[in-house]
Amino acid sequence: MKRVLYVLFVIIVALTASLAGAAAGGMAVYRAMENRESLPAPLQDVIPANDTNPGQTITLDTTDIETSITQSVQQVGPAVVTVVGTVPGQMTIFGMTGDQTVSGTGFFITNDGYIITNNHVVEGTEEVNIVLSDGTQQTATIIGTDLYSDIAVLKTDGRVPAVAVLGNSDMLDPGESVIAIGSPLGDFKNTVTVGVVSATGRSIDTGNGYSIENLIQTDAAINHGNSGGPLVNLAGEVIGVNTLVVRSTQAGDVAEGLGFAIPVNTAQAIAEQIIEQGYFARPYMGVSFQPINPAIAERYNLPANWGVYITQVEPGSPAAQTGLQENDIITKIGDVAIDETHSYINSLFEHQPGDTIPLTVMRAGKEMQLQITLGEAKH
């Protein structure tokens, strides 16, 4: 009898504890739900009011942002292609000569098969193929290129699955969300990365006597193989052509998230001229030159700290007709003095073929003025 009473007592205690636990658990869940209802809706970030508007809060619906990214990729993705080129006669690691395969990205800009990519993607190639987003491979022809803007135009006579919508890169502001689409390493086709416009109007020195100017800086991941691919806004419009990434400085500092794209307004203007006439015209003088900076000027005791030293004048060129001579130093083109931020090439490209402009020249230690009518170079 005592054993039976003891068992009943244990059961009653256990039931009481269970009911208390359930009540406590229910109260905890209720309180958690009550607290949750007082928080912002899921997937929403609330930015505190600022000093100028102390009573204002701004709500960003990240669901809408994610939807815009997805829709933009779906819109532009089918127009993106992988560009595969063959460069003949390259030295292999075994010391033998053989063909080399290079790759990049491009995108359709017209229904009749014209594609924008980077010049450096197809430079030196003998044969070019494109791979559509569905894996279909087609041959392509290089219509024309422009070294100084790093733009090239290809054409295929095959199927065009979609055409990218081009936006207005002049309207970009730092902080805008952007999407990079490309084929990093040539293998991961139509890879999507997301970032923001870090800055506009950037200039990158190529190390070849000129800079690529007015670039869009972005922290969207760009890798080898992304070159020539589109940089897209949340409206599904292409606003840039991805071209390069900076990973370190000459001092050895390592950088992350420093990608650059050519503004689509620039790319479109160059592409349209290439499509129309097969090349993009640049002004030229017809000289070979060596850039001068203060260190070089001091070493060779030159009369100018900045400029270009003329090493050769092409016979019959605008420079020859103007009277430019070897050993002359050009210090100013038009109204622009050549210096650390204004290279000879970029200063020259401020003008058009056929323009007549003044040149400031140092000859035998004396400054003189010349007038030159620029010729047309076909790149």
Coordinates of C-alpha atoms in Angstrom, one line a residue:
M1 CA 0.0 0.0 0.0
K2 CA 2.8 2.4 0.9
R3 CA 4.5 1.5 -2.4
V4 CA 1.3 2.4 -4.3
L5 CA 1.0 5.7 -2.6
Y6 CA 4.6 6.5 -3.3
V7 CA 4.1 5.8 -7.0
L8 CA 1.0 8.0 -7.1
F9 CA 3.0 10.8 -5.4
V10 CA 5.8 10.7 -8.0
I11 CA 3.3 10.8 -10.9
I12 CA 1.5 13.8 -9.4
V13 CA 4.8 15.6 -8.9
A14 CA 5.9 14.8 -12.5
L15 CA 2.5 16.0 -13.9
T16 CA 2.7 19.3 -11.9
A17 CA 6.3 19.9 -13.2
S18 CA 5.3 19.2 -16.7
L19 CA 2.3 21.6 -16.5
A20 CA 4.4 24.3 -15.0
G21 CA 7.1 23.8 -17.6
A22 CA 4.5 23.9 -20.4
A23 CA 3.0 27.1 -18.9
A24 CA 6.5 28.7 -18.6
G25 CA 7.4 27.6 -22.1
G26 CA 4.1 28.9 -23.5
M27 CA 4.7 32.2 -21.7
A28 CA 8.3 32.4 -23.0
V29 CA 7.0 31.8 -26.6
Y30 CA 4.3 34.3 -26.1
R31 CA 6.7 36.9 -24.9
A32 CA 9.2 36.1 -27.7
M33 CA 6.4 36.5 -30.3
E34 CA 5.2 39.7 -28.5
N35 CA 8.7 41.1 -28.7
R36 CA 9.1 39.9 -32.3
E37 CA 6.0 41.8 -33.4
S38 CA 7.6 45.0 -32.1
L39 CA 10.7 44.5 -34.4
P40 CA 10.9 45.6 -38.0
A41 CA 9.5 43.1 -40.6
P42 CA 11.9 40.3 -41.6
L43 CA 14.5 41.2 -44.2
Q44 CA 14.2 44.9 -43.5
D45 CA 17.0 47.2 -42.3
V46 CA 16.1 50.4 -40.5
I47 CA 18.6 53.3 -40.7
P48 CA 18.5 55.7 -37.7
A49 CA 17.5 59.3 -38.3
N50 CA 20.3 61.7 -39.1
D51 CA 21.2 65.0 -37.5
T52 CA 19.4 67.0 -40.2
N53 CA 16.2 65.0 -40.0
P54 CA 16.0 63.8 -36.4
G55 CA 12.5 62.5 -36.7
Q56 CA 13.0 60.6 -39.9
T57 CA 13.8 56.9 -40.4
I58 CA 14.5 55.3 -43.7
T59 CA 13.4 51.7 -44.3
L60 CA 15.2 49.6 -46.9
D61 CA 13.4 46.5 -48.0
T62 CA 16.2 44.0 -48.8
T63 CA 13.7 41.7 -50.4
D64 CA 13.1 44.2 -53.1
I65 CA 16.8 44.6 -53.6
E66 CA 17.3 40.9 -53.9
T67 CA 14.4 40.7 -56.4
S68 CA 15.9 43.5 -58.5
I69 CA 19.3 41.7 -58.6
T70 CA 17.6 38.4 -59.7
Q71 CA 15.5 40.1 -62.3
S72 CA 18.5 42.1 -63.7
V73 CA 20.6 38.9 -64.0
Q74 CA 17.7 37.2 -65.7
Q75 CA 17.4 40.1 -68.1
V76 CA 21.0 40.5 -69.0
G77 CA 22.4 37.0 -68.5
P78 CA 21.3 35.5 -71.8
A79 CA 23.1 38.4 -73.7
V80 CA 26.4 37.5 -72.0
V81 CA 28.9 35.3 -73.8
T82 CA 32.3 33.8 -73.0
V83 CA 34.9 34.9 -75.5
V84 CA 37.6 32.3 -76.4
G85 CA 40.6 33.2 -78.6
T86 CA 43.6 31.5 -80.0
V87 CA 46.9 33.3 -80.0
P88 CA 49.3 31.5 -82.4
G89 CA 53.0 30.8 -81.8
Q90 CA 53.3 31.2 -78.0
M91 CA 56.2 29.8 -76.1
T92 CA 55.2 27.0 -73.7
I93 CA 56.7 26.2 -70.3
F94 CA 58.7 23.4 -72.0
G95 CA 60.4 25.9 -74.4
M96 CA 58.3 24.8 -77.4
T97 CA 56.2 27.0 -79.6
G98 CA 52.4 26.4 -79.6
D99 CA 49.1 28.1 -79.7
Q100 CA 47.7 29.6 -76.5
T101 CA 44.0 29.9 -75.6
V102 CA 42.8 33.1 -73.9
S103 CA 39.4 33.9 -72.6
G104 CA 37.2 36.7 -71.5
T105 CA 33.6 37.9 -71.6
G106 CA 31.4 40.0 -73.9
F107 CA 27.8 40.8 -74.5
F108 CA 25.4 41.3 -77.4
I109 CA 24.5 44.9 -78.2
T110 CA 22.5 44.4 -81.4
N111 CA 20.1 41.8 -82.8
D112 CA 22.4 41.2 -85.8
G113 CA 25.2 39.8 -83.7
Y114 CA 27.5 42.6 -82.7
I115 CA 29.3 42.1 -79.4
I116 CA 31.3 44.4 -77.1
T117 CA 34.4 43.0 -75.2
N118 CA 37.8 44.3 -74.2
N119 CA 40.7 44.8 -76.7
H120 CA 43.1 43.0 -74.4
V121 CA 40.8 39.9 -74.6
V122 CA 41.2 39.4 -78.3
E123 CA 44.5 41.2 -78.9
G124 CA 46.8 39.0 -81.0
T125 CA 44.2 36.3 -81.5
E126 CA 44.0 34.5 -84.8
E127 CA 40.7 32.8 -84.2
V128 CA 37.8 33.8 -81.9
N129 CA 34.8 31.8 -80.7
I130 CA 32.0 32.7 -78.4
V131 CA 30.1 30.4 -76.0
L132 CA 26.5 31.4 -75.3
S133 CA 24.9 31.2 -71.8
D134 CA 23.3 27.8 -72.8
G135 CA 26.7 26.4 -73.8
T136 CA 26.3 26.7 -77.6
Q137 CA 29.5 27.6 -79.3
Q138 CA 29.7 29.9 -82.4
T139 CA 32.5 31.5 -84.4
A140 CA 33.0 35.3 -84.3
T141 CA 35.0 37.9 -86.2
I142 CA 36.9 40.9 -84.9
I143 CA 35.3 43.9 -86.5
G144 CA 37.6 46.5 -84.9
T145 CA 39.4 47.5 -81.7
D146 CA 40.6 50.5 -79.8
L147 CA 43.8 50.0 -77.8
Y148 CA 43.5 53.2 -75.7
S149 CA 40.0 52.6 -74.4
D150 CA 40.4 48.8 -74.3
I151 CA 37.3 48.3 -76.4
A152 CA 36.7 45.7 -79.2
V153 CA 33.7 44.8 -81.3
L154 CA 33.1 41.3 -82.5
K155 CA 30.4 39.9 -84.8
T156 CA 28.8 36.5 -85.1
D157 CA 26.5 35.2 -87.8
G158 CA 25.0 32.7 -85.4
R159 CA 22.0 32.9 -83.0
V160 CA 21.5 36.0 -80.8
P161 CA 19.6 34.8 -77.7
A162 CA 19.2 38.3 -76.2
V163 CA 20.5 41.9 -76.5
A164 CA 21.7 43.9 -73.5
V165 CA 19.9 47.2 -72.7
L166 CA 22.5 50.0 -72.4
G167 CA 22.0 52.5 -69.6
N168 CA 23.4 56.0 -69.0
S169 CA 26.8 55.9 -67.2
D170 CA 26.8 59.7 -66.8
M171 CA 24.0 59.3 -64.2
L172 CA 26.0 57.0 -61.9
D173 CA 26.6 58.0 -58.3
P174 CA 28.9 56.3 -55.7
G175 CA 27.0 53.9 -53.5
E176 CA 24.7 52.5 -56.2
S177 CA 24.3 48.7 -56.3
V178 CA 25.8 47.1 -59.3
I179 CA 26.2 43.5 -60.7
A180 CA 29.2 42.1 -62.6
I181 CA 28.5 39.1 -64.9
G182 CA 31.3 37.2 -66.5
S183 CA 33.3 34.0 -66.9
P184 CA 36.1 34.1 -64.3
L185 CA 39.1 31.9 -65.4
G186 CA 37.1 31.0 -68.5
D187 CA 35.4 28.1 -66.8
F188 CA 32.7 29.5 -64.5
K189 CA 30.4 30.9 -67.2
N190 CA 27.9 33.7 -66.3
T191 CA 29.2 34.1 -62.7
V192 CA 27.3 36.8 -60.9
T193 CA 28.9 39.1 -58.3
V194 CA 27.4 42.1 -56.5
G195 CA 28.8 45.3 -55.1
V196 CA 28.5 49.0 -55.4
V197 CA 29.9 51.9 -57.4
S198 CA 32.8 52.9 -55.3
A199 CA 33.7 56.0 -57.3
T200 CA 33.5 57.4 -60.8
G201 CA 36.0 59.3 -62.9
R202 CA 39.0 57.2 -61.9
S203 CA 42.2 57.1 -64.0
I204 CA 44.6 54.1 -64.3
D205 CA 48.1 54.4 -65.7
T206 CA 48.7 51.6 -68.1
G207 CA 52.5 51.9 -67.9
N208 CA 52.6 52.4 -71.7
G209 CA 52.6 56.2 -71.8
Y210 CA 48.9 56.7 -71.4
S211 CA 46.1 56.3 -68.9
I212 CA 42.6 54.8 -69.3
E213 CA 40.5 57.6 -67.9
N214 CA 37.0 58.2 -66.5
L215 CA 36.7 54.6 -65.2
I216 CA 34.0 53.4 -62.9
Q217 CA 35.4 51.9 -59.7
T218 CA 33.5 49.0 -58.1
D219 CA 34.0 46.5 -55.3
A220 CA 32.0 43.8 -57.2
A221 CA 34.4 40.9 -57.5
I222 CA 36.2 40.9 -60.9
N223 CA 38.7 38.1 -61.8
H224 CA 40.7 37.0 -64.8
G225 CA 38.1 36.1 -67.4
N226 CA 35.6 38.7 -66.3
S227 CA 37.2 41.2 -68.7
G228 CA 34.7 42.5 -71.3
G229 CA 31.7 41.5 -69.3
P230 CA 28.8 43.9 -68.4
L231 CA 28.5 45.9 -65.2
V232 CA 24.8 46.2 -64.6
N233 CA 22.5 48.4 -62.5
L234 CA 19.4 47.2 -60.6
A235 CA 17.2 48.2 -63.6
G236 CA 18.9 45.6 -65.7
E237 CA 20.9 48.1 -67.8
V238 CA 24.5 47.8 -68.7
I239 CA 26.4 50.8 -67.3
G240 CA 30.0 49.7 -67.7
V241 CA 32.3 47.2 -69.4
N242 CA 34.5 45.4 -66.8
T243 CA 38.2 45.8 -67.8
L244 CA 40.7 45.4 -64.9
V245 CA 41.3 44.9 -61.2
V246 CA 44.1 46.2 -59.1
R247 CA 45.4 43.8 -56.5
S248 CA 48.6 45.4 -55.2
T249 CA 50.7 48.5 -55.4
Q250 CA 54.3 48.9 -56.5
A251 CA 55.1 49.2 -52.8
G252 CA 53.7 45.7 -52.2
D253 CA 50.5 46.8 -50.5
V254 CA 47.7 44.3 -51.1
A255 CA 44.3 45.7 -52.2
E256 CA 40.8 44.1 -52.2
G257 CA 37.7 45.1 -54.1
L258 CA 39.4 47.5 -56.6
G259 CA 37.7 46.7 -59.9
F260 CA 37.3 49.0 -62.8
A261 CA 34.9 49.3 -65.7
I262 CA 34.7 51.5 -68.8
P263 CA 31.6 53.7 -68.8
V264 CA 29.1 52.3 -71.2
N265 CA 28.6 55.7 -72.8
T266 CA 32.2 55.6 -73.9
A267 CA 32.0 52.0 -75.0
Q268 CA 28.9 52.6 -77.0
A269 CA 30.3 55.6 -78.9
I270 CA 33.4 53.8 -79.8
A271 CA 31.5 50.6 -80.8
E272 CA 29.1 52.5 -83.0
Q273 CA 32.0 54.1 -85.0
I274 CA 33.7 50.7 -85.3
I275 CA 30.5 49.1 -86.6
E276 CA 29.9 52.0 -89.0
Q277 CA 33.4 52.2 -90.5
G278 CA 35.4 49.3 -89.2
Y279 CA 37.8 51.3 -87.0
F280 CA 37.8 54.0 -84.4
A281 CA 39.6 57.1 -85.5
R282 CA 42.1 58.8 -83.2
P283 CA 44.2 61.9 -83.8
Y284 CA 47.9 61.5 -84.4
M285 CA 51.0 63.5 -85.1
G286 CA 53.4 60.9 -86.4
V287 CA 56.2 60.9 -83.9
S288 CA 58.0 58.4 -81.7
F289 CA 58.7 59.7 -78.2
Q290 CA 60.1 59.2 -74.8
P291 CA 58.1 60.6 -71.8
I292 CA 60.0 63.0 -69.6
N293 CA 59.6 63.4 -65.9
P294 CA 61.7 65.4 -63.3
A295 CA 64.0 62.4 -62.6
I296 CA 64.7 61.9 -66.3
A297 CA 65.1 65.6 -66.9
E298 CA 67.7 65.8 -64.1
R299 CA 69.6 62.8 -65.3
Y300 CA 70.0 64.0 -68.9
N301 CA 70.1 67.7 -68.1
L302 CA 67.0 68.5 -70.1
P303 CA 65.4 72.0 -70.3
A304 CA 61.9 70.7 -69.3
N305 CA 60.7 68.7 -66.3
W306 CA 57.6 67.3 -68.1
G307 CA 56.9 66.6 -71.7
V308 CA 57.8 64.1 -74.5
Y309 CA 61.2 63.9 -76.1
I310 CA 60.9 63.3 -79.9
T311 CA 63.1 60.4 -81.0
Q312 CA 61.7 60.1 -84.5
V313 CA 59.5 62.0 -87.0
E314 CA 57.6 59.9 -89.5
P315 CA 58.2 61.3 -93.1
G316 CA 55.1 62.9 -94.6
S317 CA 53.3 62.9 -91.2
P318 CA 51.5 65.9 -89.7
A319 CA 54.5 66.3 -87.4
A320 CA 56.9 66.5 -90.4
Q321 CA 54.7 69.0 -92.2
T322 CA 54.6 71.2 -89.1
G323 CA 58.4 71.2 -88.8
L324 CA 58.8 69.1 -85.7
Q325 CA 62.3 67.6 -85.4
E326 CA 64.1 64.9 -83.6
N327 CA 65.3 66.0 -80.1
D328 CA 62.4 68.5 -79.8
I329 CA 60.5 68.4 -76.5
I330 CA 56.7 68.9 -76.7
T331 CA 55.6 70.4 -73.4
K332 CA 52.1 71.6 -74.2
I333 CA 49.3 70.3 -76.5
G334 CA 46.7 73.0 -77.1
D335 CA 46.0 74.6 -73.7
V336 CA 47.0 71.5 -71.7
A337 CA 50.5 71.2 -70.3
I338 CA 52.0 67.7 -70.2
D339 CA 52.6 66.8 -66.5
E340 CA 52.1 64.0 -64.0
T341 CA 48.3 64.0 -64.5
H342 CA 48.2 64.9 -68.2
S343 CA 50.1 62.4 -70.5
Y344 CA 50.9 63.1 -74.1
I345 CA 48.5 60.5 -75.4
N346 CA 45.5 61.6 -73.3
S347 CA 46.2 65.3 -74.0
L348 CA 46.3 64.5 -77.7
F349 CA 43.1 62.5 -77.5
E350 CA 41.3 65.6 -76.2
H351 CA 41.2 66.7 -79.9
Q352 CA 39.8 65.2 -83.1
P353 CA 41.5 64.3 -86.4
G354 CA 41.6 67.4 -88.6
D355 CA 41.9 69.9 -85.7
T356 CA 44.5 72.5 -86.0
I357 CA 46.0 73.2 -82.6
P358 CA 49.1 75.0 -81.1
L359 CA 52.1 73.1 -79.7
T360 CA 54.6 74.4 -77.2
V361 CA 58.0 73.0 -78.0
M362 CA 61.5 73.3 -76.5
R363 CA 64.2 73.2 -79.2
A364 CA 67.9 73.7 -78.3
G365 CA 66.9 75.2 -74.9
K366 CA 64.5 77.7 -76.4
E367 CA 60.6 77.7 -76.2
M368 CA 58.8 78.0 -79.5
Q369 CA 55.2 77.8 -80.8
L370 CA 54.0 75.6 -83.7
Q371 CA 50.7 74.9 -85.3
I372 CA 49.8 71.4 -86.3
T373 CA 46.8 69.9 -88.1
L374 CA 46.2 66.5 -86.6
G375 CA 46.0 63.4 -88.8
E376 CA 43.7 60.3 -88.4
A377 CA 45.0 57.1 -87.0
K378 CA 43.0 53.9 -87.6
H379 CA 43.4 51.5 -84.7

